[in-house]
Short mmCIF file of C-alpha atoms in Angstrom, two decimals:
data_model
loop_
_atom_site.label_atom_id
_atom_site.label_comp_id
_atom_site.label_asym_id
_atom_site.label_seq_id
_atom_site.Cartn_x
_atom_site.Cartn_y
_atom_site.Cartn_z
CA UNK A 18 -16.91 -5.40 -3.43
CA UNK A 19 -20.25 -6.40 -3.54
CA UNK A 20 -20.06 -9.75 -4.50
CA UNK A 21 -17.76 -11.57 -2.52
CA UNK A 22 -17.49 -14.44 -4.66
CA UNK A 23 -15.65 -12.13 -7.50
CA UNK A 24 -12.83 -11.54 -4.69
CA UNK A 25 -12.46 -14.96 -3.86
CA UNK A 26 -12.20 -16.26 -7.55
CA UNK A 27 -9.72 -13.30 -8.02
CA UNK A 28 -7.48 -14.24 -4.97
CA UNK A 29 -7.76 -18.05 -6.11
CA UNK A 30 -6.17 -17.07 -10.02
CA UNK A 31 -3.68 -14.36 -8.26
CA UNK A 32 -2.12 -15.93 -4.46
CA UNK A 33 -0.98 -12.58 -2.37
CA UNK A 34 1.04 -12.95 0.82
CA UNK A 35 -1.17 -10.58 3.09
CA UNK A 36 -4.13 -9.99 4.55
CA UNK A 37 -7.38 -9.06 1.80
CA UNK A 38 -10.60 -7.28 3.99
CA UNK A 39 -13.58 -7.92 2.60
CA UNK A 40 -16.32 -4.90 2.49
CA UNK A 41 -19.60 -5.67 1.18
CA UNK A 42 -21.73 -3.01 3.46
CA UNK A 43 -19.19 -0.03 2.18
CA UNK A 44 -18.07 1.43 5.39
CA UNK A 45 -13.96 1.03 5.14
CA UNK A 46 -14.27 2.32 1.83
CA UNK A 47 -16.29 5.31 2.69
CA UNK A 48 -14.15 5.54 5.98
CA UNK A 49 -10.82 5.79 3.47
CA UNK A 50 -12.74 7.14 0.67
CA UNK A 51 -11.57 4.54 -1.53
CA UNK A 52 -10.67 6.06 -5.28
CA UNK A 53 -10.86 2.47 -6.94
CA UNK A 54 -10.04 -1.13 -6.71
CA UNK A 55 -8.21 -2.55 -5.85
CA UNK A 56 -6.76 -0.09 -3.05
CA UNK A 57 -4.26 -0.72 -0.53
CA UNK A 58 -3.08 1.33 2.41
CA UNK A 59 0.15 1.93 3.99
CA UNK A 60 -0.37 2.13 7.49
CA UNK A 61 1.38 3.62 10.62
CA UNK A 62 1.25 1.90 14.09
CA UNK A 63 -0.72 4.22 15.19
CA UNK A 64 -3.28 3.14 12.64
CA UNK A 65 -2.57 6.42 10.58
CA UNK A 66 -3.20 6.15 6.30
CA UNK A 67 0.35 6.67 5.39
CA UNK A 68 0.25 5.90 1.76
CA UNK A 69 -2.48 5.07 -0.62
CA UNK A 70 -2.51 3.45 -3.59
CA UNK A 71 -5.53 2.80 -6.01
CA UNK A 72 -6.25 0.42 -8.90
CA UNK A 73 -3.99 -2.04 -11.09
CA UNK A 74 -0.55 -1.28 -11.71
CA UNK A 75 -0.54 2.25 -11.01
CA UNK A 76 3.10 1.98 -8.21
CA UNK A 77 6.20 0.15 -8.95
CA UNK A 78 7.01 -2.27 -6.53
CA UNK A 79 10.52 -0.92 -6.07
CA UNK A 80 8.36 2.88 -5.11
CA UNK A 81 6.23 0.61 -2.65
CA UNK A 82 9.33 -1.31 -1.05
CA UNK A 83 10.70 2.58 -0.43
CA UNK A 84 7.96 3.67 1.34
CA UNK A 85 7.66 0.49 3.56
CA UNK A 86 11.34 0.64 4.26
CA UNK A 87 10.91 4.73 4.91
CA UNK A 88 7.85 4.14 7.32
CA UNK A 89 9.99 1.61 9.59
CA UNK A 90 12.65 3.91 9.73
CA UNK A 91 15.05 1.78 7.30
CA UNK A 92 15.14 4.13 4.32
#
């Protein structure tokens, strides 16, 4: 996002237990050519994309816990 600030004020109403990545120049989301926001990426050790998911709402969390579990080899 461009304005920081929105992020932070976001983050402040709505706690989340990982790590956000701020991108104000552009270059992760042209890099993952980011569909929307929020986005958030499933990724392998090797640093491979192994899921994506864009905007609010759009994955159950029981579909995301599936493909966590699947990716470390727990599935």
């Amino acid at each position: 996002d461009e304005q920081p600030a929105d992020g932070q004020r976001f983050l402040k109403e709505e706690p989340v237990g990982f790590t956000v990545v701020g991108d104000p120049k552009g270059e992760l989301a042209e890099r993952y050519a980011l569909l929307g926001m929020p986005s958030s990426f499933l990724m392998g050790r090797d640093g491979q994309v192994l899921q994506k998911h864009s905007g609010f709402y759009s994955y159950s969390p029981t579909r995301i816990e599936a493909e966590i579990r699947a990716a470390l080899g727990k599935d």
